[in-house]
Short mmCIF file of N, CA and C in Angstrom, two decimals:
data_model
loop_
_atom_site.label_atom_id
_atom_site.label_comp_id
_atom_site.label_asym_id
_atom_site.label_seq_id
_atom_site.Cartn_x
_atom_site.Cartn_y
_atom_site.Cartn_z
N UNK W 220 87.90 89.16 105.84
CA UNK W 220 86.70 89.47 106.31
C UNK W 220 85.22 89.46 106.04
N UNK W 221 84.93 89.36 107.05
CA UNK W 221 83.40 88.69 106.86
C UNK W 221 82.05 89.74 105.96
N UNK W 222 81.57 89.21 105.07
CA UNK W 222 80.62 90.27 104.56
C UNK W 222 79.73 90.80 105.18
N UNK W 223 80.18 92.41 105.30
CA UNK W 223 79.00 93.09 106.09
C UNK W 223 77.66 93.29 106.05
N UNK W 224 77.46 92.63 105.07
CA UNK W 224 75.54 93.27 105.19
C UNK W 224 75.21 91.34 105.31
N UNK W 225 76.29 90.61 105.48
CA UNK W 225 75.36 89.13 105.56
C UNK W 225 74.87 89.07 107.14
N UNK W 226 74.17 88.22 107.42
CA UNK W 226 73.72 87.56 108.77
C UNK W 226 75.09 86.75 109.35
N UNK W 227 75.42 87.37 110.58
CA UNK W 227 76.55 86.63 111.24
C UNK W 227 76.17 85.72 112.15
N UNK W 228 76.33 84.40 112.72
CA UNK W 228 76.39 83.93 113.75
C UNK W 228 77.72 84.01 114.72
N UNK W 229 77.22 84.72 115.36
CA UNK W 229 78.78 85.88 116.32
C UNK W 229 78.06 85.89 117.77
N UNK W 230 78.57 85.59 118.81
CA UNK W 230 78.47 85.59 119.89
C UNK W 230 79.52 86.52 120.66
N UNK W 231 79.70 87.42 121.85
CA UNK W 231 80.22 88.11 122.36
C UNK W 231 81.60 87.60 123.00
N UNK W 232 82.35 87.77 122.30
CA UNK W 232 83.60 87.62 122.87
C UNK W 232 84.58 88.37 123.13
N UNK W 233 85.80 88.11 123.67
CA UNK W 233 86.84 89.04 123.73
C UNK W 233 88.48 88.53 123.43
N UNK W 234 89.12 89.75 123.33
CA UNK W 234 90.43 89.35 122.61
C UNK W 234 91.54 90.01 123.83
N UNK W 235 92.73 89.90 123.81
CA UNK W 235 93.64 90.79 125.19
C UNK W 235 94.91 89.75 124.72
N UNK W 236 96.42 90.43 124.46
CA UNK W 236 97.30 90.19 124.13
C UNK W 236 98.40 91.34 124.65
N UNK W 237 99.75 90.57 124.89
CA UNK W 237 100.78 91.87 125.05
C UNK W 237 102.16 91.29 124.63
N UNK W 238 102.68 92.30 123.47
CA UNK W 238 103.81 91.77 123.38
C UNK W 238 104.97 92.90 123.44
N UNK W 239 106.05 92.19 124.01
CA UNK W 239 106.93 93.47 124.35
C UNK W 239 108.37 92.72 123.23
N UNK W 240 109.02 94.08 123.27
CA UNK W 240 110.14 94.28 121.65
C UNK W 240 111.18 95.48 122.63
N UNK W 241 111.85 94.96 122.79
CA UNK W 241 113.04 96.05 123.21
C UNK W 241 114.04 96.36 121.94
N UNK W 242 114.12 97.79 121.81
CA UNK W 242 114.61 98.30 121.26
C UNK W 242 116.05 98.96 121.71
N UNK W 243 117.29 99.00 120.76
CA UNK W 243 118.33 99.57 120.76
C UNK W 243 118.49 101.17 120.56
N UNK W 244 117.16 102.19 121.16
CA UNK W 244 117.14 103.45 120.99
C UNK W 244 116.93 104.32 122.49
N UNK W 245 116.96 105.16 122.44
CA UNK W 245 116.14 105.80 124.06
C UNK W 245 115.13 106.18 123.44
N UNK W 246 114.28 106.47 124.56
CA UNK W 246 112.67 106.20 124.35
C UNK W 246 112.45 108.07 123.50
N UNK W 247 113.17 108.92 123.24
CA UNK W 247 112.69 109.97 122.72
C UNK W 247 112.35 109.78 121.11
N UNK W 248 113.28 108.50 120.83
CA UNK W 248 113.96 108.18 119.28
C UNK W 248 112.59 107.20 118.93
N UNK W 249 112.23 106.61 119.94
CA UNK W 249 111.53 105.33 119.71
C UNK W 249 109.78 106.28 119.87
N UNK W 250 110.13 106.94 120.93
CA UNK W 250 108.45 107.79 120.80
C UNK W 250 108.18 108.07 119.38
N UNK W 251 109.49 109.06 118.65
CA UNK W 251 108.60 109.46 116.72
C UNK W 251 109.34 108.43 116.47
N UNK W 252 109.37 107.08 116.39
CA UNK W 252 109.14 106.27 115.33
C UNK W 252 107.77 105.58 115.73
N UNK W 253 107.39 105.32 117.24
CA UNK W 253 105.56 105.27 117.69
C UNK W 253 104.60 105.90 116.44
N UNK W 254 104.90 107.04 116.96
CA UNK W 254 103.66 108.11 116.54
C UNK W 254 104.04 108.51 114.76
N UNK W 255 104.94 108.35 114.49
CA UNK W 255 105.11 108.22 112.73
C UNK W 255 104.71 106.81 112.47
N UNK W 256 103.24 106.56 112.22
CA UNK W 256 102.85 105.40 111.58
C UNK W 256 103.05 105.24 110.39
N UNK W 257 102.95 106.40 109.07
CA UNK W 257 103.44 106.60 107.72
C UNK W 257 104.89 105.84 107.85
N UNK W 258 105.33 105.81 108.88
CA UNK W 258 107.04 105.16 108.73
C UNK W 258 106.83 103.92 109.02
N UNK W 259 105.43 102.97 109.41
CA UNK W 259 105.89 101.88 110.29
C UNK W 259 104.77 101.03 110.20
N UNK W 260 103.60 101.51 109.74
CA UNK W 260 102.26 100.91 109.75
C UNK W 260 101.58 100.74 108.25
N UNK W 261 102.73 99.16 107.57
CA UNK W 261 102.43 99.10 106.56
C UNK W 261 102.66 97.78 106.48
N UNK W 262 101.73 96.71 105.34
CA UNK W 262 101.99 95.70 105.26
C UNK W 262 103.11 95.44 103.96
N UNK W 263 102.93 95.44 103.25
CA UNK W 263 104.07 95.71 102.08
C UNK W 263 104.77 96.11 102.08
N UNK W 264 106.15 95.62 101.50
CA UNK W 264 107.69 95.63 101.89
C UNK W 264 108.01 97.26 100.85
N UNK W 265 106.64 97.52 100.21
CA UNK W 265 107.07 98.31 99.11
C UNK W 265 105.75 99.85 99.56
N UNK W 266 105.93 100.54 100.43
CA UNK W 266 105.01 101.16 100.87
C UNK W 266 104.53 101.81 99.99
N UNK W 267 105.00 102.56 98.69
CA UNK W 267 104.31 103.09 97.98
C UNK W 267 102.93 102.07 97.58
N UNK W 268 102.57 101.19 97.52
CA UNK W 268 101.53 100.39 96.98
C UNK W 268 100.20 100.28 97.79
N UNK W 269 100.82 101.03 99.34
CA UNK W 269 99.71 101.18 100.21
C UNK W 269 98.93 102.31 100.55
N UNK W 270 98.44 102.42 101.42
CA UNK W 270 97.32 103.30 102.08
C UNK W 270 98.30 104.18 102.55
N UNK W 271 97.74 105.84 102.37
CA UNK W 271 98.26 107.09 103.18
C UNK W 271 97.89 106.78 104.33
N UNK W 272 98.97 106.28 105.63
CA UNK W 272 98.79 106.20 106.89
C UNK W 272 98.88 107.35 107.12
N UNK W 273 97.50 107.66 108.35
CA UNK W 273 97.93 109.55 109.37
C UNK W 273 97.32 108.92 110.63
N UNK W 274 98.34 109.67 111.62
CA UNK W 274 98.32 109.64 113.25
C UNK W 274 98.05 111.02 113.03
N UNK W 275 96.98 111.83 113.73
CA UNK W 275 97.25 112.61 114.80
C UNK W 275 97.26 113.40 116.04
N UNK W 276 98.67 113.13 116.62
CA UNK W 276 99.27 113.21 117.99
C UNK W 276 98.82 113.80 118.68
N UNK W 277 97.70 113.71 119.35
CA UNK W 277 96.71 114.41 119.89
C UNK W 277 95.53 114.16 120.76
N UNK W 278 94.88 114.73 121.78
CA UNK W 278 93.43 113.89 122.40
C UNK W 278 92.73 114.13 121.06
N UNK W 279 91.83 113.38 121.00
CA UNK W 279 90.94 113.02 119.91
C UNK W 279 91.48 113.33 118.50
N UNK W 280 92.32 113.02 118.27
CA UNK W 280 92.96 113.01 117.11
C UNK W 280 93.17 111.38 115.92
N UNK W 281 92.80 111.77 115.22
CA UNK W 281 92.54 110.11 114.56
C UNK W 281 93.94 109.40 113.75
N UNK W 282 93.38 108.34 113.65
CA UNK W 282 94.80 106.94 113.30
C UNK W 282 93.49 106.42 112.15
N UNK W 283 94.24 106.75 110.69
CA UNK W 283 93.71 106.30 109.29
C UNK W 283 94.64 106.12 108.57
N UNK W 284 93.78 105.97 107.45
CA UNK W 284 94.18 105.34 106.67
C UNK W 284 93.19 105.99 105.35
N UNK W 285 94.12 106.27 103.88
CA UNK W 285 93.38 107.13 102.53
C UNK W 285 94.03 105.99 101.22
N UNK W 286 92.94 105.46 100.55
CA UNK W 286 93.36 105.17 99.34
C UNK W 286 94.18 106.51 98.40
N UNK W 287 95.44 106.03 98.10
CA UNK W 287 95.73 107.36 96.96
C UNK W 287 95.08 107.90 96.13
N UNK W 288 94.27 107.09 95.73
CA UNK W 288 93.53 107.60 94.48
C UNK W 288 92.15 108.31 94.79
N UNK W 289 92.11 107.94 96.11
CA UNK W 289 90.73 108.71 96.97
C UNK W 289 89.10 107.81 97.10
N UNK W 290 89.91 106.29 96.61
CA UNK W 290 88.22 105.62 96.47
C UNK W 290 87.79 105.05 97.91
N UNK W 291 88.71 104.98 98.86
CA UNK W 291 88.17 105.13 100.08
C UNK W 291 89.03 105.15 101.38
N UNK W 292 88.28 105.54 102.08
CA UNK W 292 89.01 106.02 103.47
C UNK W 292 88.42 105.04 104.71
N UNK W 293 89.66 105.27 105.66
CA UNK W 293 89.24 104.04 106.72
C UNK W 293 89.83 104.83 108.27
N UNK W 294 88.32 104.81 109.36
CA UNK W 294 89.52 105.23 110.55
C UNK W 294 89.43 104.23 111.07
N UNK W 295 90.49 104.01 111.74
CA UNK W 295 90.91 103.00 113.10
C UNK W 295 90.61 103.26 114.49
N UNK W 296 90.50 104.47 114.95
CA UNK W 296 90.84 105.04 116.11
C UNK W 296 90.77 106.47 116.29
N UNK W 297 90.80 106.76 117.67
CA UNK W 297 90.82 108.42 118.50
C UNK W 297 92.12 107.82 119.25
N UNK W 298 92.95 108.78 119.60
CA UNK W 298 94.02 109.28 120.80
C UNK W 298 93.13 109.66 121.84
N UNK W 299 92.80 108.15 122.31
CA UNK W 299 92.51 108.67 124.06
C UNK W 299 93.62 108.91 125.11
N UNK W 300 94.45 108.82 124.82
CA UNK W 300 95.54 108.72 126.27
C UNK W 300 96.85 108.60 125.40
N UNK W 301 97.50 110.03 126.02
CA UNK W 301 98.70 110.33 125.54
C UNK W 301 99.96 110.61 126.28
N UNK W 302 101.03 110.21 126.96
CA UNK W 302 101.99 111.04 127.56
C UNK W 302 102.90 110.93 126.75
N UNK W 303 103.70 111.83 126.03
CA UNK W 303 104.69 111.72 125.37
C UNK W 303 106.17 110.67 125.83
N UNK W 304 106.43 110.13 125.04
CA UNK W 304 107.81 109.71 125.48
C UNK W 304 107.55 108.35 126.35
N UNK W 305 105.85 107.96 126.91
CA UNK W 305 105.89 107.43 127.31
C UNK W 305 104.70 105.96 127.26
N UNK W 306 103.55 107.04 126.53
CA UNK W 306 102.20 105.64 126.74
C UNK W 306 101.41 106.38 125.34
N UNK W 307 100.97 105.64 124.38
CA UNK W 307 99.94 106.13 123.21
C UNK W 307 98.74 104.79 123.78
N UNK W 308 97.37 105.64 123.70
CA UNK W 308 96.41 104.78 123.44
C UNK W 308 95.43 105.03 122.98
N UNK W 309 95.08 104.72 121.84
CA UNK W 309 93.86 104.68 121.00
C UNK W 309 92.93 103.36 121.03
N UNK W 310 91.63 104.15 120.85
CA UNK W 310 90.37 103.31 121.33
C UNK W 310 89.58 103.58 119.15
N UNK W 311 89.05 101.98 118.86
CA UNK W 311 88.64 102.77 117.86
C UNK W 311 88.38 100.51 117.18
N UNK W 312 87.79 101.04 116.09
CA UNK W 312 87.50 100.07 115.95
C UNK W 312 88.76 99.15 115.10
N UNK W 313 89.96 99.62 114.64
CA UNK W 313 90.91 98.91 114.19
C UNK W 313 90.83 97.70 112.94
N UNK W 314 89.95 98.35 112.08
CA UNK W 314 89.70 97.41 111.43
C UNK W 314 88.70 95.95 111.26
N UNK W 315 87.69 96.11 112.22
CA UNK W 315 86.73 95.42 112.75
C UNK W 315 85.81 96.65 112.18
N UNK W 316 85.33 97.14 111.48
CA UNK W 316 84.37 98.80 111.34
C UNK W 316 82.97 97.66 111.46
N UNK W 317 83.58 96.65 110.86
CA UNK W 317 81.65 96.37 110.29
C UNK W 317 80.82 95.50 111.80
N UNK W 318 81.43 95.38 112.26
CA UNK W 318 81.19 94.86 113.61
C UNK W 318 81.17 95.49 115.11
N UNK W 319 80.45 95.65 115.72
CA UNK W 319 80.12 96.27 117.19
C UNK W 319 81.49 95.93 117.91
N UNK W 320 82.45 96.16 118.33
CA UNK W 320 83.37 95.93 118.67
C UNK W 320 83.94 97.69 119.98
N UNK W 321 84.66 96.98 120.65
CA UNK W 321 85.28 98.29 121.78
C UNK W 321 86.54 97.45 121.66
N UNK W 322 87.70 98.23 121.27
CA UNK W 322 88.55 97.84 121.06
C UNK W 322 90.07 99.43 121.44
N UNK W 323 90.99 98.37 122.31
CA UNK W 323 91.81 99.67 122.75
C UNK W 323 93.47 98.78 122.29
N UNK W 324 94.05 99.80 121.86
CA UNK W 324 95.61 99.70 121.40
C UNK W 324 96.72 100.46 122.38
N UNK W 325 97.45 99.91 123.15
CA UNK W 325 98.51 100.66 123.96
C UNK W 325 100.04 100.47 123.56
N UNK W 326 100.59 101.23 123.28
CA UNK W 326 102.00 101.77 123.28
C UNK W 326 102.83 101.77 124.92
N UNK W 327 103.61 101.36 125.37
CA UNK W 327 103.98 101.95 126.43
C UNK W 327 105.56 101.60 126.46
N UNK W 328 105.89 102.46 126.40
CA UNK W 328 107.34 103.05 126.88
C UNK W 328 108.68 102.90 127.78
N UNK W 329 109.47 102.26 128.28
CA UNK W 329 110.09 102.37 129.40
C UNK W 329 111.70 102.05 129.39
N UNK W 330 112.23 102.46 130.01
CA UNK W 330 114.12 102.28 129.56
C UNK W 330 113.63 100.71 129.50
N UNK W 331 115.20 100.32 129.00
CA UNK W 331 115.16 99.15 128.85
C UNK W 331 116.36 98.90 129.94
N UNK W 332 116.46 96.93 130.06
CA UNK W 332 117.52 96.93 131.18
C UNK W 332 118.87 97.39 131.09
N UNK W 333 118.92 97.97 132.76
CA UNK W 333 120.73 98.10 132.88
C UNK W 333 120.15 99.61 131.88
N UNK W 334 119.21 100.39 131.66
CA UNK W 334 118.84 101.84 131.62
C UNK W 334 119.40 101.67 129.96
N UNK W 335 119.59 100.30 129.22
CA UNK W 335 119.92 100.64 127.78
C UNK W 335 118.88 100.87 126.79
N UNK W 336 118.54 101.31 125.86
CA UNK W 336 117.85 101.12 124.95
C UNK W 336 116.25 101.70 125.37
N UNK W 337 114.95 101.23 125.21
CA UNK W 337 113.71 101.28 125.50
C UNK W 337 112.96 100.12 124.92
N UNK W 338 112.09 99.79 126.20
CA UNK W 338 111.52 98.76 125.70
C UNK W 338 110.05 99.07 125.57
N UNK W 339 109.45 98.07 124.73
CA UNK W 339 108.20 98.56 124.14
C UNK W 339 107.74 97.46 124.02
N UNK W 340 106.36 98.19 124.94
CA UNK W 340 105.29 97.21 125.29
C UNK W 340 103.77 97.70 124.51
N UNK W 341 103.23 96.55 123.74
CA UNK W 341 102.24 96.62 122.98
C UNK W 341 101.18 95.75 123.56
N UNK W 342 99.44 96.39 123.63
CA UNK W 342 98.45 95.76 124.39
C UNK W 342 97.14 96.19 123.42
N UNK W 343 96.84 95.18 122.96
CA UNK W 343 95.43 95.39 122.25
C UNK W 343 94.38 94.37 123.01
N UNK W 344 93.35 94.65 123.57
CA UNK W 344 92.13 94.45 124.18
C UNK W 344 90.68 95.07 123.09
N UNK W 345 90.34 93.77 122.67
CA UNK W 345 88.58 94.24 122.52
C UNK W 345 87.43 93.19 123.03
N UNK W 346 86.33 93.62 122.84
CA UNK W 346 85.24 92.90 123.35
C UNK W 346 84.31 93.52 122.39
N UNK W 347 83.18 92.30 121.54
CA UNK W 347 82.31 92.84 120.95
C UNK W 347 82.04 91.40 120.16
N UNK W 348 81.45 91.37 119.05
CA UNK W 348 81.01 90.56 118.52
C UNK W 348 82.47 90.22 116.97
N UNK W 349 82.97 89.17 117.35
CA UNK W 349 84.35 88.97 116.40
C UNK W 349 84.31 87.64 115.93
N UNK W 350 84.63 87.61 114.57
CA UNK W 350 84.85 86.19 113.83
C UNK W 350 85.85 85.39 114.41
N UNK W 351 85.44 84.35 114.50
CA UNK W 351 86.44 83.17 115.10
C UNK W 351 88.27 83.41 114.64
N UNK W 352 89.08 83.76 115.01
CA UNK W 352 90.69 83.32 114.91
C UNK W 352 90.76 85.07 114.54
N UNK W 353 90.03 85.65 115.49
CA UNK W 353 90.30 87.78 115.06
C UNK W 353 91.72 87.56 116.39
N UNK W 354 91.99 87.16 116.75
CA UNK W 354 93.04 87.20 118.01
C UNK W 354 94.52 86.59 117.41
N UNK W 355 94.11 85.74 116.74
CA UNK W 355 95.82 85.34 116.53
C UNK W 355 95.99 85.86 114.82
N UNK W 356 94.59 86.29 114.12
CA UNK W 356 95.39 87.32 113.01
C UNK W 356 95.63 88.39 113.59
N UNK W 357 95.30 89.08 114.56
CA UNK W 357 95.79 90.20 114.95
C UNK W 357 97.53 90.12 116.20
N UNK W 358 96.95 88.77 116.17
CA UNK W 358 98.78 88.81 116.66
C UNK W 358 100.11 88.96 115.72
N UNK W 359 99.42 87.82 114.71
CA UNK W 359 100.28 87.76 113.75
C UNK W 359 100.49 88.98 113.01
N UNK W 360 99.76 89.96 112.93
CA UNK W 360 99.62 91.49 112.58
C UNK W 360 100.88 92.03 113.21
N UNK W 361 100.60 92.12 114.53
CA UNK W 361 101.35 92.98 115.19
C UNK W 361 102.38 92.43 115.31
N UNK W 362 103.03 91.18 115.28
CA UNK W 362 104.50 90.65 115.17
C UNK W 362 105.41 90.67 113.87
N UNK W 363 104.28 91.45 112.62
CA UNK W 363 104.85 92.05 111.95
C UNK W 363 105.22 93.17 112.24
N UNK W 364 104.24 93.97 112.63
CA UNK W 364 104.19 95.74 112.51
C UNK W 364 105.37 95.59 113.74
N UNK W 365 105.19 96.04 115.00
CA UNK W 365 105.80 96.13 115.41
C UNK W 365 107.45 96.37 115.72
N UNK W 366 108.09 94.74 115.17
CA UNK W 366 109.56 95.11 114.49
C UNK W 366 109.67 95.94 113.31
N UNK W 367 108.95 96.42 112.78
CA UNK W 367 109.00 98.02 111.94
C UNK W 367 109.29 99.39 113.09
N UNK W 368 108.60 99.00 114.01
CA UNK W 368 109.27 100.42 114.71
C UNK W 368 110.58 100.67 114.97
N UNK W 369 110.72 99.37 115.57
CA UNK W 369 112.11 98.71 116.07
C UNK W 369 113.19 99.72 115.09
N UNK W 370 112.71 98.91 113.63
CA UNK W 370 113.97 99.45 112.76
C UNK W 370 113.92 100.93 112.51
N UNK W 371 112.75 101.21 112.56
CA UNK W 371 112.50 102.62 112.44
C UNK W 371 113.26 103.52 113.57
N UNK W 372 113.51 103.18 114.28
CA UNK W 372 113.59 103.70 115.92
C UNK W 372 115.37 103.53 115.92
N UNK W 373 115.66 102.34 115.48
CA UNK W 373 117.23 102.41 115.45
C UNK W 373 118.11 103.17 114.28
N UNK W 374 117.07 102.64 113.13
CA UNK W 374 117.32 103.98 111.88
C UNK W 374 117.59 105.10 112.32
N UNK W 375 116.55 105.60 112.93
CA UNK W 375 116.65 107.24 113.36
C UNK W 375 117.77 107.68 114.36
N UNK W 376 118.26 106.60 115.22
CA UNK W 376 119.19 107.19 116.11
C UNK W 376 120.60 107.59 115.92
N UNK W 377 120.92 107.08 114.24
CA UNK W 377 122.17 107.47 113.90
C UNK W 377 122.53 109.25 113.65
#
């Protein structure tokens, strides 16, 4: 991440991408997995190393992290739209907190092909002052995180 207290030569730009993931579980199980951010939002295979992740699944609810030692807290966004078992939309900085950015993340659930399982579609859109390579970085991050939702949902169906 760029130094927050250094003059940056940035121009307004935007990013947008959609990723799809078929999940072998019904929408209610996938929904429970999606809103269980503590169960899947981590980049370290040992979740005990990372911060405490919280999602408050209601309008205005916070998506945030807190280091276990209390030394740092981060607000990633607020729930702006929620339709249980169908749609979750969060607006906020999502890690771009030192840059003026408008960011939206959308998780959409729909029945899978032939009525089996669930198709999870994720979209991230952002506009503002962003460092080069931001879209690739976020796409790479979500490609790691979304399969963790799949694993959590498929595990919970047993």
